[in-house]
CSV table of C-alpha atoms in Angstrom, one decimal:
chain,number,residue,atom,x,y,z
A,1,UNK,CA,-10.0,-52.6,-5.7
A,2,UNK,CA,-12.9,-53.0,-3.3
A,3,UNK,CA,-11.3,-56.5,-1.8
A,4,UNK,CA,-10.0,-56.3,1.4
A,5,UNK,CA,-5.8,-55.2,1.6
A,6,UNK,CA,-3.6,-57.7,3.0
A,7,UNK,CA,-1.9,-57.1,6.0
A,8,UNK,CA,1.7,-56.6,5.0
A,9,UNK,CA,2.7,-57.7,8.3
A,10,UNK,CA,0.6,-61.0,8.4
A,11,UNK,CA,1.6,-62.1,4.9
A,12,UNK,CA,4.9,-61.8,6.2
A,13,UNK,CA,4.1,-64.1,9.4
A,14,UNK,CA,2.0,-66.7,7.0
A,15,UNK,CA,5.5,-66.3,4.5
A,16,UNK,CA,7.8,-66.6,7.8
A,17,UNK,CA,6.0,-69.8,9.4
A,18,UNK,CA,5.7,-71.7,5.7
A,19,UNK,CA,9.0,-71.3,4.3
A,20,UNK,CA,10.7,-72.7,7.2
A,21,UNK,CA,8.2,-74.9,7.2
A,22,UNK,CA,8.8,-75.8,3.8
A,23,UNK,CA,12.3,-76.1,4.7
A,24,UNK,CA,11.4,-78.5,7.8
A,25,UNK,CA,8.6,-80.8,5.9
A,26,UNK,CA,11.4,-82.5,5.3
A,27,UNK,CA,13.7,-81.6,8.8
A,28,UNK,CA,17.5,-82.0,9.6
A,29,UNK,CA,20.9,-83.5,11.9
A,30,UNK,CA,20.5,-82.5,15.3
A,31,UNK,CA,24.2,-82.4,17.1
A,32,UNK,CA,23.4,-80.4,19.5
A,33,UNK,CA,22.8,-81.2,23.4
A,34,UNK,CA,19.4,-79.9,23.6
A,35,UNK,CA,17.9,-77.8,26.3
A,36,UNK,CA,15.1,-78.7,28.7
A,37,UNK,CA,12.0,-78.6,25.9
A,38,UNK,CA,8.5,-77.7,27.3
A,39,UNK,CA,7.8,-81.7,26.8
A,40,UNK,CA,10.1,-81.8,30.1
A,41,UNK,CA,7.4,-79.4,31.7
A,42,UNK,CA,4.2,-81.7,31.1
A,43,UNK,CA,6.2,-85.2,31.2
A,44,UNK,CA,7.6,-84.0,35.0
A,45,UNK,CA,3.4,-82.7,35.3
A,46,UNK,CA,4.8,-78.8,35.6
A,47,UNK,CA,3.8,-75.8,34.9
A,48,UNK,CA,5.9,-74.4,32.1
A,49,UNK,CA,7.5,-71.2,33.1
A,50,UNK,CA,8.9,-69.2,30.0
A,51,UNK,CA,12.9,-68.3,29.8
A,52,UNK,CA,13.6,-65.4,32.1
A,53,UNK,CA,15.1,-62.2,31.1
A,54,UNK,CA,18.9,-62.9,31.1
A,55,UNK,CA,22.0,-60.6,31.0
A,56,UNK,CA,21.8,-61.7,27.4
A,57,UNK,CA,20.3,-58.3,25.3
A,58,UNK,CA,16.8,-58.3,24.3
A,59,UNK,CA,15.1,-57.3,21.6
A,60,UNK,CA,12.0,-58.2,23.4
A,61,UNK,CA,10.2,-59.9,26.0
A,62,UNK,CA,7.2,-61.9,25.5
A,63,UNK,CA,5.7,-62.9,29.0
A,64,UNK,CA,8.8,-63.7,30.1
A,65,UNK,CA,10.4,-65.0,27.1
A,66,UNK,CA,13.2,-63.6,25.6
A,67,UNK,CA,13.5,-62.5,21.9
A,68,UNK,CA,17.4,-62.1,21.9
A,69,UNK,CA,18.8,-58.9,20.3
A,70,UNK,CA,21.3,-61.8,18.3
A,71,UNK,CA,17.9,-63.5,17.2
A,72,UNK,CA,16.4,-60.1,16.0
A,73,UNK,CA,19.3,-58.9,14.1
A,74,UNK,CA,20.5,-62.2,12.1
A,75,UNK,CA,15.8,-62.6,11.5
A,76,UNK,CA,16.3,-59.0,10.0
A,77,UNK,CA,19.1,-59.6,7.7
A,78,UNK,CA,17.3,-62.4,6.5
A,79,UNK,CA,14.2,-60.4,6.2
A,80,UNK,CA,16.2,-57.4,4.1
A,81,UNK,CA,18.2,-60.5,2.0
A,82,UNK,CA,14.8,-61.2,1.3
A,83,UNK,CA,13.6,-57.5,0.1
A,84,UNK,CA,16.5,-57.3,-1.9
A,85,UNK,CA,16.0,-60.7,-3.6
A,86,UNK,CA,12.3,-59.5,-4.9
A,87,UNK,CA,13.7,-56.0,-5.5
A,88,UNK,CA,11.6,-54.2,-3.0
A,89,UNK,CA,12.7,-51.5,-1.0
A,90,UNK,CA,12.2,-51.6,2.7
A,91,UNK,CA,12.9,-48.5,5.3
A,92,UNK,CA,15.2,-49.6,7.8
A,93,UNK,CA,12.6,-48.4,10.7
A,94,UNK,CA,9.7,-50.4,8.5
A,95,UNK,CA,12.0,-53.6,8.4
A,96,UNK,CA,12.9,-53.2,12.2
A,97,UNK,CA,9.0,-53.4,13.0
A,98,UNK,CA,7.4,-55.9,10.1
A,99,UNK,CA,10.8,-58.5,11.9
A,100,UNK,CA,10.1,-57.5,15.4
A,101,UNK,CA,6.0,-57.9,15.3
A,102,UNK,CA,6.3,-61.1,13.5
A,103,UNK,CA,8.7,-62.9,15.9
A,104,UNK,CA,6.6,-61.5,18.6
A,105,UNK,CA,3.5,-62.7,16.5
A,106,UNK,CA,5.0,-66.1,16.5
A,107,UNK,CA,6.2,-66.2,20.2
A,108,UNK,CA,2.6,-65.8,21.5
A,109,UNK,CA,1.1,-68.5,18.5
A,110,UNK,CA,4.0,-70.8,20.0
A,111,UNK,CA,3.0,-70.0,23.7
A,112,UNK,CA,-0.4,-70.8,23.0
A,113,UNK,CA,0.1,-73.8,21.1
A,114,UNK,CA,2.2,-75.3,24.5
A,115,UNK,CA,-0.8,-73.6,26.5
A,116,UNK,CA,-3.6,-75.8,24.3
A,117,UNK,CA,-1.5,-78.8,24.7
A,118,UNK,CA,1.2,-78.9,22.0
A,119,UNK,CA,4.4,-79.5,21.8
A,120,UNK,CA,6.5,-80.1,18.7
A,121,UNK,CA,9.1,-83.1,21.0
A,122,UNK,CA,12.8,-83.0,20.4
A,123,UNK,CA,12.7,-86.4,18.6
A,124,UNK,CA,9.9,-85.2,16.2
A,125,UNK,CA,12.5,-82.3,15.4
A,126,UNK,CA,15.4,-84.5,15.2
A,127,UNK,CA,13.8,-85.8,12.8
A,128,UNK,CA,12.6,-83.1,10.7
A,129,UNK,CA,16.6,-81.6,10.0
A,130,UNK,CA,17.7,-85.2,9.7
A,131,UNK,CA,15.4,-85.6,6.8
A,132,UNK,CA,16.1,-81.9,5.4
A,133,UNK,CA,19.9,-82.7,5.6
A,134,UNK,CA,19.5,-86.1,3.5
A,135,UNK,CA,17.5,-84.1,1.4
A,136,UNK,CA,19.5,-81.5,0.1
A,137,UNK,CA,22.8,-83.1,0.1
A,138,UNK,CA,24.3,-83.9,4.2
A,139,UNK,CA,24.7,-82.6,7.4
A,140,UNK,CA,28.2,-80.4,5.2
A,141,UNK,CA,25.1,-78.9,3.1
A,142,UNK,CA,23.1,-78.3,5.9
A,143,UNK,CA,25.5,-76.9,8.1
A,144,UNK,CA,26.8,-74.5,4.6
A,145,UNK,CA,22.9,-73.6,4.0
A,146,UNK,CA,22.7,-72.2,7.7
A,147,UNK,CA,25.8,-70.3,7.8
A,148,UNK,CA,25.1,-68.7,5.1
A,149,UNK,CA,21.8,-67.8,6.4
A,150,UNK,CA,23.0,-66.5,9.4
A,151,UNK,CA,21.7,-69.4,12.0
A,152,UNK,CA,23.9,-71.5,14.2
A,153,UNK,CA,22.4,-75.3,14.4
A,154,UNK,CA,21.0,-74.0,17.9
A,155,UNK,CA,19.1,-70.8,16.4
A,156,UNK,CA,18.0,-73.3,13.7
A,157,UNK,CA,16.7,-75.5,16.0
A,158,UNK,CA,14.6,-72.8,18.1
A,159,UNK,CA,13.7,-71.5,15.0
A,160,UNK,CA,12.3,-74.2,13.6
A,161,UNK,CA,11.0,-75.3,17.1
A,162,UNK,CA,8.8,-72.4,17.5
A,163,UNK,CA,7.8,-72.0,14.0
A,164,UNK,CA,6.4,-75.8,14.0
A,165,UNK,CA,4.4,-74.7,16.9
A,166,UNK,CA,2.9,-71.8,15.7
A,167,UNK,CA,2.1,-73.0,12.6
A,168,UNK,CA,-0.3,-75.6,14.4
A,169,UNK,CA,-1.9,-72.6,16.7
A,170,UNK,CA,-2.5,-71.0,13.5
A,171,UNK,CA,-4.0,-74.2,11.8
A,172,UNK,CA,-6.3,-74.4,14.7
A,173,UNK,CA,-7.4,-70.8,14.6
A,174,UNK,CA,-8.2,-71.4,10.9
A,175,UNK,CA,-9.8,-74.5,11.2
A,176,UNK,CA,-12.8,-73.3,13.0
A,177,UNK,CA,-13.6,-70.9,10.1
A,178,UNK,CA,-16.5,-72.3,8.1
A,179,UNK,CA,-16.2,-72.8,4.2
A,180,UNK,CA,-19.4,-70.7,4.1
A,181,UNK,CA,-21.2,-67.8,5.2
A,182,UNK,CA,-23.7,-65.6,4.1
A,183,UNK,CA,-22.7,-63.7,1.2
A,184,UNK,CA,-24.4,-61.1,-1.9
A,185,UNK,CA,-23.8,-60.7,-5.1
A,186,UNK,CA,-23.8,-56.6,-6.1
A,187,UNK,CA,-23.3,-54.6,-8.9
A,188,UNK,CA,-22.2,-50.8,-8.9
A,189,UNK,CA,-21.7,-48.1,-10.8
A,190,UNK,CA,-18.4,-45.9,-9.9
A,191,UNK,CA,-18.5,-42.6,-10.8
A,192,UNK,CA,-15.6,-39.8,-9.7
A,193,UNK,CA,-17.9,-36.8,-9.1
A,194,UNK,CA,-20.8,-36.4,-7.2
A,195,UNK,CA,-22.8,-33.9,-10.1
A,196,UNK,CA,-22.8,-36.8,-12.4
A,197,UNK,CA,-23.4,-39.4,-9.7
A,198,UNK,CA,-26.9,-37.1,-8.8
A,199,UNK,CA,-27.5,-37.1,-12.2
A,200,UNK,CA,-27.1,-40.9,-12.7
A,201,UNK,CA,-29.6,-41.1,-9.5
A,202,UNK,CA,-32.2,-39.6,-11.0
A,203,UNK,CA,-32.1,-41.5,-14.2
A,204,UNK,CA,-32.5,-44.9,-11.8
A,205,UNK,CA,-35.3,-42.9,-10.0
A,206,UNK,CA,-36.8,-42.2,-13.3
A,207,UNK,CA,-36.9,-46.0,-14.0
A,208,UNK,CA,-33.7,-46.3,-16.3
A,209,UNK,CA,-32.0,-50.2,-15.7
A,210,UNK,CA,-29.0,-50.3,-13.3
A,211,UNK,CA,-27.5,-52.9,-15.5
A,212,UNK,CA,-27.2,-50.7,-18.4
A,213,UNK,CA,-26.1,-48.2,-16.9
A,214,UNK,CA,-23.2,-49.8,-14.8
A,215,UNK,CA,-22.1,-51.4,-18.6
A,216,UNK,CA,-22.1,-48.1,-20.0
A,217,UNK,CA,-20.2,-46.5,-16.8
A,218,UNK,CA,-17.9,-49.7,-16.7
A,219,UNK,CA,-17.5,-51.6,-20.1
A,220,UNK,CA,-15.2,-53.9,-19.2
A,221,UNK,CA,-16.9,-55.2,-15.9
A,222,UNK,CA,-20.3,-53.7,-15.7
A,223,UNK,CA,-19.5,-53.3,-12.4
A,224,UNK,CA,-19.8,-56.5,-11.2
A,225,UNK,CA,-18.4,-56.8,-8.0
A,226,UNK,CA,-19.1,-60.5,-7.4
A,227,UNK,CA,-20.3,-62.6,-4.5
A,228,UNK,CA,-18.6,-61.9,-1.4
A,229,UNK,CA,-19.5,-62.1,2.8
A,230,UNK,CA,-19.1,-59.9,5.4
A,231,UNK,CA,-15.6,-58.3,6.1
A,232,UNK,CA,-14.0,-59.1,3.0
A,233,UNK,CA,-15.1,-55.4,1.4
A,234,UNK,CA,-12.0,-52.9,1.8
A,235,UNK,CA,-15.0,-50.5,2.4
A,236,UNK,CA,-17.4,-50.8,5.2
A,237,UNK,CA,-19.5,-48.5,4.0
A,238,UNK,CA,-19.8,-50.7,1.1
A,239,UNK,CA,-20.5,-53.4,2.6
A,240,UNK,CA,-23.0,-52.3,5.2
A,241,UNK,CA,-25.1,-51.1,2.3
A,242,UNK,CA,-24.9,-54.4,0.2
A,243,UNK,CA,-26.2,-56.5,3.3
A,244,UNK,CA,-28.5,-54.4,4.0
A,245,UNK,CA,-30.4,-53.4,0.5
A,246,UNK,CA,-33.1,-55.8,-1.0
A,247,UNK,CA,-32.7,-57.3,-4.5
A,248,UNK,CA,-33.1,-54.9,-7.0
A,249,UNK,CA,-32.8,-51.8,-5.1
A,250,UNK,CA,-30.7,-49.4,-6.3
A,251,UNK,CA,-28.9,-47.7,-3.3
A,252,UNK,CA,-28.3,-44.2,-2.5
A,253,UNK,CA,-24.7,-42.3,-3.4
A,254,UNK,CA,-22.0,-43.7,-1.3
A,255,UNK,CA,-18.9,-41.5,-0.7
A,256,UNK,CA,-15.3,-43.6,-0.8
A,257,UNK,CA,-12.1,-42.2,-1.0
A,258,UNK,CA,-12.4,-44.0,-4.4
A,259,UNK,CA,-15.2,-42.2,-5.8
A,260,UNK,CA,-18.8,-42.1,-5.2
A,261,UNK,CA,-20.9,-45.7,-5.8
A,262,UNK,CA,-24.6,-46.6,-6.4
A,263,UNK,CA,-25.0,-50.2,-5.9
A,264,UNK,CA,-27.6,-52.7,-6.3
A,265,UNK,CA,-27.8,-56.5,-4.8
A,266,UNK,CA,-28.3,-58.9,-7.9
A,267,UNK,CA,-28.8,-62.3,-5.2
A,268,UNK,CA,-28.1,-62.7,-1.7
A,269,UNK,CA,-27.6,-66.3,-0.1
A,270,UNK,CA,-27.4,-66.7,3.8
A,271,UNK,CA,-24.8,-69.9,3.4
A,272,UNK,CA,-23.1,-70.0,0.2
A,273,UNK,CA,-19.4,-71.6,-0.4
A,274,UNK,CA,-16.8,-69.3,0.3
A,275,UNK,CA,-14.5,-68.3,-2.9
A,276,UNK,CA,-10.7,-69.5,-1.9
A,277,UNK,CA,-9.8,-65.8,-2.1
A,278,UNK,CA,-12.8,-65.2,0.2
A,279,UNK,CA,-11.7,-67.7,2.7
A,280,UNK,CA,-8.1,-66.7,2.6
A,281,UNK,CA,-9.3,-63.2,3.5
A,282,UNK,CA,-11.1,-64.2,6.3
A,283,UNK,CA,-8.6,-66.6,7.6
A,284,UNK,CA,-6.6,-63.6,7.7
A,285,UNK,CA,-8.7,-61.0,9.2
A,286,UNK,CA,-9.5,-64.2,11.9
A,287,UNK,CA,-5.5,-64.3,12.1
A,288,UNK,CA,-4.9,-61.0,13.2
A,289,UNK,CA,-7.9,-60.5,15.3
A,290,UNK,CA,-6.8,-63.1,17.5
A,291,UNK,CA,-3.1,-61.8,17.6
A,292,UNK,CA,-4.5,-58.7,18.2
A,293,UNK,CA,-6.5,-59.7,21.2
A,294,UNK,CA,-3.3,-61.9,22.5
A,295,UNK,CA,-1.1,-59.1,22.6
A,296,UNK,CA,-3.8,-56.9,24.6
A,297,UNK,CA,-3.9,-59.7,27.1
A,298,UNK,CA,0.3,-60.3,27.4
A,299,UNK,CA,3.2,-58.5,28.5
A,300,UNK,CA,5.7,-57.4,26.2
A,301,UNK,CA,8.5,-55.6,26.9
């Protein structure tokens, strides 16, 4: 309960990039005259400008690149397919943003994948739907499979285009996260009103063993909350206490939403491997710090 929420949004940005991914591991028939690439940009030596705003509706502009309002619409049907398919209900205003901030999300990974130095070529992705169309049948399958899901082979293309490349921004975001960090192991005792907390208190004051008492508070756990780091607590407050008690102190009452917690730091390890949920929580809160800070320093329209 303690462990950091995930982001609805970001899951849905991770989900986004892999499953097209997924889709593209294996790649696809390209029939299609395609347009000038941002390869053209660094093969002619330059700069790449993004697509202008056009006549053509947008749902929004991302330093100059265009979202198309055809693009949005055909992502959100996809998206509420999707819902539907899991049986979870999404409000139309809720689908509208989770859709929007994603494709926005992936614009500026993509931009800044181009902007680092990568490119996924038009040969590479040539190749990537001419293996996905041997692989489930032909260019007839294919060509059935994205009808049905609401692309033409040229929103396919871009789609699978700018996925590719923000999936490797991502990857490199991630891959400067260590596999360690410092981390505690704690143990509380959770207790819904403040009387009895103060009362539990003094018993630890008085000498009586925090282990004991969490087992008798919490059966089933004896409030063992693990090992964890920094910023992967849904509570700061939490948090802040665990790093900062020594081992063996008991800590004083600390107020949540949840309830009110005395804790107590069993070990503490200043570089300890990180659990996989641990790292996947900080790969995400890494995630959508840098989005975060990218969209403060864009324009979008």
């Amino acid at each position: 309960m303690l462990k950091r929420l995930r982001e609805h949004q970001t899951g849905y940005l991770l989900l986004a990039i892999s499953i097209i991914l997924i889709l593209t591991a294996c790649g696809a028939d390209a029939t299609v005259t395609p347009e000038p690439t941002l390869a053209t940009a660094v093969e002619t030596n330059t700069p790449f400008a993004p697509a202008q705003p056009t006549t053509v509706p947008a749902a929004a502009i991302v330093n100059g690149e265009v979202i198309s309002l055809d693009e949005f619409n055909a992502e959100l049907a996809r998206f509420q397919t999707a819902q539907s398919v899991l049986g979870k209900t999404v409000s139309v205003d809720e689908a509208n943003k989770i859709v929007l901030d994603d494709m926005i999300d992936q614009v500026l990974l993509a931009q800044s994948a181009y902007e680092t130095g990568f490119t996924l070529e038009d040969t590479e992705l040539d190749a990537r739907i001419a293996t996905l169309a041997e692989e489930i049948g032909g260019v007839e399958t294919l060509s059935t499979w994205l009808a049905s899901h609401g692309y033409t082979s040229d929103s396919f293309r871009s789609s699978l285009k700018r996925a590719a490349e923000a999936a490797w921004m991502r990857d490199s975001i991630l891959t400067n996260l260590s596999g360690t960090a410092e981390q505690v192991h704690a143990q509380q005792i959770l207790l819904y009103n403040r009387e009895t907390a103060e009362d539990v208190q003094e018993k630890l004051t008085a000498g009586a063993d925090f282990g004991g008492l969490a087992s008798a508070y919490e059966p089933n756990t004896s409030g063992d909350l693990g090992w964890f780091p920094r910023g992967y607590l849904l509570e700061p407050s939490i948090e802040e206490a665990a790093f900062s008690l020594e081992i063996g102190q008991p800590s004083e009452i600390i107020e949540t939403e949840v309830g009110f917690h005395l804790l107590m730091v069993l070990e503490h390890e200043t570089e300890r491997p990180l659990s996989p949920d641990a790292l996947l929580s900080l790969q995400e809160k890494a995630l959508l710090d840098w989005l975060q800070a990218k969209r403060e320093a864009s324009t979008i329209e």
